[in-house]
Amino acid sequence: AQSVAQPEDQVNVAEGNPLTVKCTYSVSGNPYLFWYVQYPNRGLQFLLKYITGDNLVKGSYGFEAEFNKSQTSFHLKKPSALVSDSALYFCAVRSLNSGYSTLTFGKGTMLLVSP
Amino acid sequence: DARVTQTPRDKVTEMGQEVTMRCQPILGHNTVFWYRQTMKQGLELLAYFRNRAPLDDSGMPKDRFSAEMPDATLATLKIQPSEPRDSAVYFCASGPSDYEQYFGPGTRLTVT
């Protein structure tokens, strides 16, 4: 069964510093990986995805993620954090079922950026 | 800017009452998902429709929950009877494929 793990419940970073939100995955076959962000009282918003190609994927709001097959990781990164980046971040992997696929989400990591 | 819409945004009801949540997917999307989010369990998939046909509802308590798509512009999630443990935020998402999903703003349900 496909799964993702987000080992940190919360990440704290000062504004202007680089940030990393960690995600590891377990899949059979080629992974399709995703990052979503959830702001307070809002639905999840798509940030970026990796399906194939370059290991460094660029997404919305200056975020990027690095796919590392040997470490089965897909960490989310940003060179310089903003206070407005404070939100709940979800990593997800495509899960294959019989004739269809769905997304399996991690538990989420709360990112807090301090001024 | 096409968006998934959900109604109501907030619902407070008493235990035992029927609750109906509605979702309008983005026009042209052929997949619809219902999720439930709680602090304890995180994000759980309840139901999945493709071309209005249910493909997966294994995450949904069958005795009290039901999900339907009466037409391409409306998906519904019903709880009857509701219980306090159903209190959560319920999200609808739609997409052009089963792994590209666009989420609605959610319905916050409180059952007292």
Short mmCIF file of N, CA and C in Angstrom, two decimals, chain B residues 31-112:
data_model
loop_
_atom_site.label_atom_id
_atom_site.label_comp_id
_atom_site.label_asym_id
_atom_site.label_seq_id
_atom_site.Cartn_x
_atom_site.Cartn_y
_atom_site.Cartn_z
N THR B 31 -14.11 13.90 -11.98
CA THR B 31 -13.93 13.18 -10.71
C THR B 31 -14.33 14.08 -9.55
N VAL B 32 -14.96 13.49 -8.56
CA VAL B 32 -15.40 14.20 -7.36
C VAL B 32 -15.04 13.37 -6.14
N PHE B 33 -14.52 14.05 -5.13
CA PHE B 33 -14.10 13.38 -3.91
C PHE B 33 -14.75 14.06 -2.71
N TRP B 34 -15.05 13.26 -1.69
CA TRP B 34 -15.45 13.79 -0.39
C TRP B 34 -14.41 13.37 0.65
N TYR B 35 -13.95 14.34 1.43
CA TYR B 35 -13.00 14.08 2.50
C TYR B 35 -13.57 14.61 3.83
N ARG B 36 -13.07 14.04 4.90
CA ARG B 36 -13.39 14.54 6.23
C ARG B 36 -12.06 14.85 6.93
N GLN B 37 -12.01 16.01 7.55
CA GLN B 37 -10.79 16.41 8.26
C GLN B 37 -11.08 16.63 9.74
N THR B 38 -10.34 15.95 10.58
CA THR B 38 -10.39 16.15 12.02
C THR B 38 -8.97 16.27 12.54
N MET B 39 -8.84 16.85 13.70
CA MET B 39 -7.51 16.98 14.30
C MET B 39 -6.91 15.61 14.57
N LYS B 40 -7.76 14.68 15.00
CA LYS B 40 -7.27 13.38 15.41
C LYS B 40 -6.88 12.50 14.22
N GLN B 41 -7.73 12.47 13.20
CA GLN B 41 -7.53 11.53 12.09
C GLN B 41 -6.91 12.18 10.85
N GLY B 42 -6.83 13.50 10.85
CA GLY B 42 -6.29 14.15 9.66
C GLY B 42 -7.31 14.14 8.54
N LEU B 43 -6.84 13.98 7.31
CA LEU B 43 -7.70 14.01 6.14
C LEU B 43 -8.03 12.59 5.72
N GLU B 44 -9.33 12.27 5.71
CA GLU B 44 -9.77 10.91 5.35
C GLU B 44 -10.63 10.97 4.10
N LEU B 45 -10.37 10.07 3.17
CA LEU B 45 -11.20 9.97 1.98
C LEU B 45 -12.48 9.21 2.32
N LEU B 46 -13.62 9.83 2.03
CA LEU B 46 -14.90 9.19 2.31
C LEU B 46 -15.48 8.53 1.05
N ALA B 47 -15.43 9.26 -0.07
CA ALA B 47 -16.06 8.76 -1.29
C ALA B 47 -15.39 9.36 -2.52
N TYR B 48 -15.50 8.61 -3.62
CA TYR B 48 -14.87 9.03 -4.87
C TYR B 48 -15.81 8.68 -6.03
N PHE B 49 -16.11 9.64 -6.85
CA PHE B 49 -16.96 9.46 -8.02
C PHE B 49 -16.17 9.77 -9.28
N ARG B 50 -16.38 8.97 -10.29
CA ARG B 50 -15.85 9.28 -11.62
C ARG B 50 -17.02 9.23 -12.59
N ASN B 51 -17.16 10.30 -13.37
CA ASN B 51 -18.31 10.39 -14.30
C ASN B 51 -19.63 10.06 -13.60
N ARG B 52 -19.76 10.56 -12.39
CA ARG B 52 -20.96 10.46 -11.55
C ARG B 52 -21.16 9.08 -10.94
N ALA B 53 -20.32 8.12 -11.29
CA ALA B 53 -20.48 6.77 -10.72
C ALA B 53 -19.57 6.61 -9.52
N PRO B 54 -20.09 6.05 -8.43
CA PRO B 54 -19.24 5.83 -7.24
C PRO B 54 -18.21 4.74 -7.48
N LEU B 55 -16.94 5.07 -7.25
CA LEU B 55 -15.88 4.08 -7.41
C LEU B 55 -15.36 3.57 -6.08
N ASP B 56 -15.42 4.40 -5.09
CA ASP B 56 -14.86 4.02 -3.80
C ASP B 56 -15.59 4.76 -2.70
N ASP B 57 -16.24 4.05 -1.84
CA ASP B 57 -16.84 4.66 -0.64
C ASP B 57 -16.48 3.85 0.58
N SER B 58 -15.34 3.19 0.50
CA SER B 58 -14.92 2.31 1.59
C SER B 58 -14.60 3.07 2.88
N GLY B 59 -14.31 4.34 2.77
CA GLY B 59 -13.98 5.13 3.94
C GLY B 59 -15.18 5.72 4.65
N MET B 60 -16.35 5.43 4.14
CA MET B 60 -17.57 6.04 4.65
C MET B 60 -18.36 5.07 5.51
N PRO B 61 -18.77 5.50 6.72
CA PRO B 61 -19.65 4.64 7.53
C PRO B 61 -20.97 4.42 6.80
N LYS B 62 -21.22 3.19 6.41
CA LYS B 62 -22.34 2.91 5.52
C LYS B 62 -23.70 3.03 6.21
N ASP B 63 -23.72 2.86 7.52
CA ASP B 63 -25.01 2.83 8.19
C ASP B 63 -25.65 4.20 8.27
N ARG B 64 -24.84 5.25 8.22
CA ARG B 64 -25.43 6.58 8.40
C ARG B 64 -25.05 7.57 7.31
N PHE B 65 -24.03 7.28 6.55
CA PHE B 65 -23.56 8.20 5.52
C PHE B 65 -23.99 7.71 4.13
N SER B 66 -24.29 8.66 3.26
CA SER B 66 -24.53 8.32 1.86
C SER B 66 -24.05 9.47 0.98
N ALA B 67 -23.51 9.11 -0.17
CA ALA B 67 -23.03 10.11 -1.12
C ALA B 67 -23.62 9.82 -2.49
N GLU B 68 -24.02 10.90 -3.17
CA GLU B 68 -24.63 10.75 -4.49
C GLU B 68 -24.19 11.88 -5.41
N MET B 69 -24.36 11.65 -6.71
CA MET B 69 -24.19 12.70 -7.71
C MET B 69 -25.40 12.67 -8.61
N PRO B 70 -26.46 13.38 -8.24
CA PRO B 70 -27.68 13.37 -9.07
C PRO B 70 -27.46 13.93 -10.47
N ASP B 71 -26.53 14.83 -10.62
CA ASP B 71 -26.13 15.29 -11.96
C ASP B 71 -24.69 15.79 -11.91
N ALA B 72 -24.17 16.18 -13.05
CA ALA B 72 -22.75 16.53 -13.14
C ALA B 72 -22.40 17.80 -12.38
N THR B 73 -23.40 18.58 -12.00
CA THR B 73 -23.12 19.85 -11.33
C THR B 73 -23.38 19.78 -9.82
N LEU B 74 -23.74 18.62 -9.32
CA LEU B 74 -24.09 18.53 -7.89
C LEU B 74 -23.67 17.19 -7.31
N ALA B 75 -22.94 17.28 -6.20
CA ALA B 75 -22.62 16.11 -5.39
C ALA B 75 -23.14 16.36 -3.99
N THR B 76 -23.70 15.33 -3.37
CA THR B 76 -24.24 15.50 -2.02
C THR B 76 -23.66 14.45 -1.09
N LEU B 77 -23.52 14.86 0.17
CA LEU B 77 -23.12 13.95 1.23
C LEU B 77 -24.14 14.10 2.35
N LYS B 78 -24.78 12.99 2.71
CA LYS B 78 -25.81 13.03 3.73
C LYS B 78 -25.41 12.19 4.93
N ILE B 79 -25.78 12.68 6.09
CA ILE B 79 -25.58 11.94 7.33
C ILE B 79 -26.95 11.85 8.02
N GLN B 80 -27.40 10.63 8.27
CA GLN B 80 -28.67 10.42 8.92
C GLN B 80 -28.67 9.12 9.71
N PRO B 81 -28.79 9.14 11.03
CA PRO B 81 -28.81 10.32 11.88
C PRO B 81 -27.41 10.79 12.23
N SER B 82 -27.27 12.07 12.48
CA SER B 82 -25.96 12.61 12.82
C SER B 82 -25.63 12.33 14.29
N GLU B 83 -24.33 12.23 14.58
CA GLU B 83 -23.84 11.98 15.93
C GLU B 83 -22.72 12.98 16.23
N PRO B 84 -22.48 13.24 17.51
CA PRO B 84 -21.41 14.19 17.87
C PRO B 84 -20.05 13.83 17.26
N ARG B 85 -19.76 12.56 17.09
CA ARG B 85 -18.47 12.16 16.54
C ARG B 85 -18.34 12.49 15.05
N ASP B 86 -19.44 12.92 14.42
CA ASP B 86 -19.38 13.33 13.03
C ASP B 86 -18.89 14.78 12.88
N SER B 87 -18.74 15.46 13.98
CA SER B 87 -18.27 16.84 13.94
C SER B 87 -16.88 16.90 13.30
N ALA B 88 -16.75 17.67 12.24
CA ALA B 88 -15.52 17.72 11.45
C ALA B 88 -15.70 18.77 10.37
N VAL B 89 -14.65 18.95 9.58
CA VAL B 89 -14.78 19.76 8.36
C VAL B 89 -14.83 18.78 7.19
N TYR B 90 -15.83 18.94 6.35
CA TYR B 90 -16.02 18.06 5.20
C TYR B 90 -15.66 18.83 3.93
N PHE B 91 -14.74 18.25 3.18
CA PHE B 91 -14.28 18.88 1.94
C PHE B 91 -14.75 18.09 0.74
N CYS B 92 -15.11 18.82 -0.28
CA CYS B 92 -15.35 18.26 -1.58
C CYS B 92 -14.20 18.71 -2.48
N ALA B 93 -13.77 17.84 -3.38
CA ALA B 93 -12.74 18.19 -4.36
C ALA B 93 -13.16 17.63 -5.70
N SER B 94 -12.79 18.32 -6.75
CA SER B 94 -13.04 17.79 -8.09
C SER B 94 -11.77 17.88 -8.90
N GLY B 95 -11.71 17.14 -10.01
CA GLY B 95 -10.51 17.17 -10.81
C GLY B 95 -10.73 16.59 -12.19
N PRO B 96 -9.81 16.90 -13.11
CA PRO B 96 -9.87 16.33 -14.46
C PRO B 96 -9.31 14.91 -14.50
N SER B 97 -8.70 14.51 -13.39
CA SER B 97 -8.19 13.14 -13.27
C SER B 97 -8.31 12.74 -11.82
N ASP B 98 -7.98 11.50 -11.53
CA ASP B 98 -8.16 11.04 -10.15
C ASP B 98 -7.04 11.49 -9.23
N TYR B 99 -5.95 12.05 -9.74
CA TYR B 99 -4.91 12.51 -8.83
C TYR B 99 -4.67 14.00 -8.90
N GLU B 100 -5.37 14.71 -9.72
CA GLU B 100 -5.29 16.16 -9.77
C GLU B 100 -6.58 16.71 -9.17
N GLN B 101 -6.51 17.22 -7.96
CA GLN B 101 -7.71 17.56 -7.21
C GLN B 101 -7.71 19.02 -6.79
N TYR B 102 -8.87 19.63 -6.89
CA TYR B 102 -9.08 21.01 -6.50
C TYR B 102 -10.15 21.02 -5.41
N PHE B 103 -9.78 21.59 -4.28
CA PHE B 103 -10.63 21.50 -3.10
C PHE B 103 -11.57 22.70 -2.97
N GLY B 104 -12.75 22.42 -2.43
CA GLY B 104 -13.66 23.47 -2.04
C GLY B 104 -13.29 24.02 -0.68
N PRO B 105 -14.03 25.03 -0.19
CA PRO B 105 -13.70 25.68 1.08
C PRO B 105 -14.09 24.87 2.30
N GLY B 106 -14.91 23.84 2.11
CA GLY B 106 -15.29 22.98 3.23
C GLY B 106 -16.58 23.38 3.91
N THR B 107 -17.19 22.41 4.56
CA THR B 107 -18.35 22.61 5.43
C THR B 107 -17.95 22.20 6.84
N ARG B 108 -18.02 23.16 7.75
CA ARG B 108 -17.69 22.85 9.16
C ARG B 108 -18.97 22.37 9.84
N LEU B 109 -18.98 21.11 10.23
CA LEU B 109 -20.17 20.52 10.87
C LEU B 109 -19.93 20.35 12.36
N THR B 110 -20.87 20.84 13.12
CA THR B 110 -20.87 20.65 14.57
C THR B 110 -22.15 19.97 14.97
N VAL B 111 -22.04 18.81 15.58
CA VAL B 111 -23.22 18.06 16.04
C VAL B 111 -23.21 18.07 17.57
N THR B 112 -24.26 18.63 18.15
CA THR B 112 -24.31 18.77 19.61
C THR B 112 -25.21 17.71 20.25
#
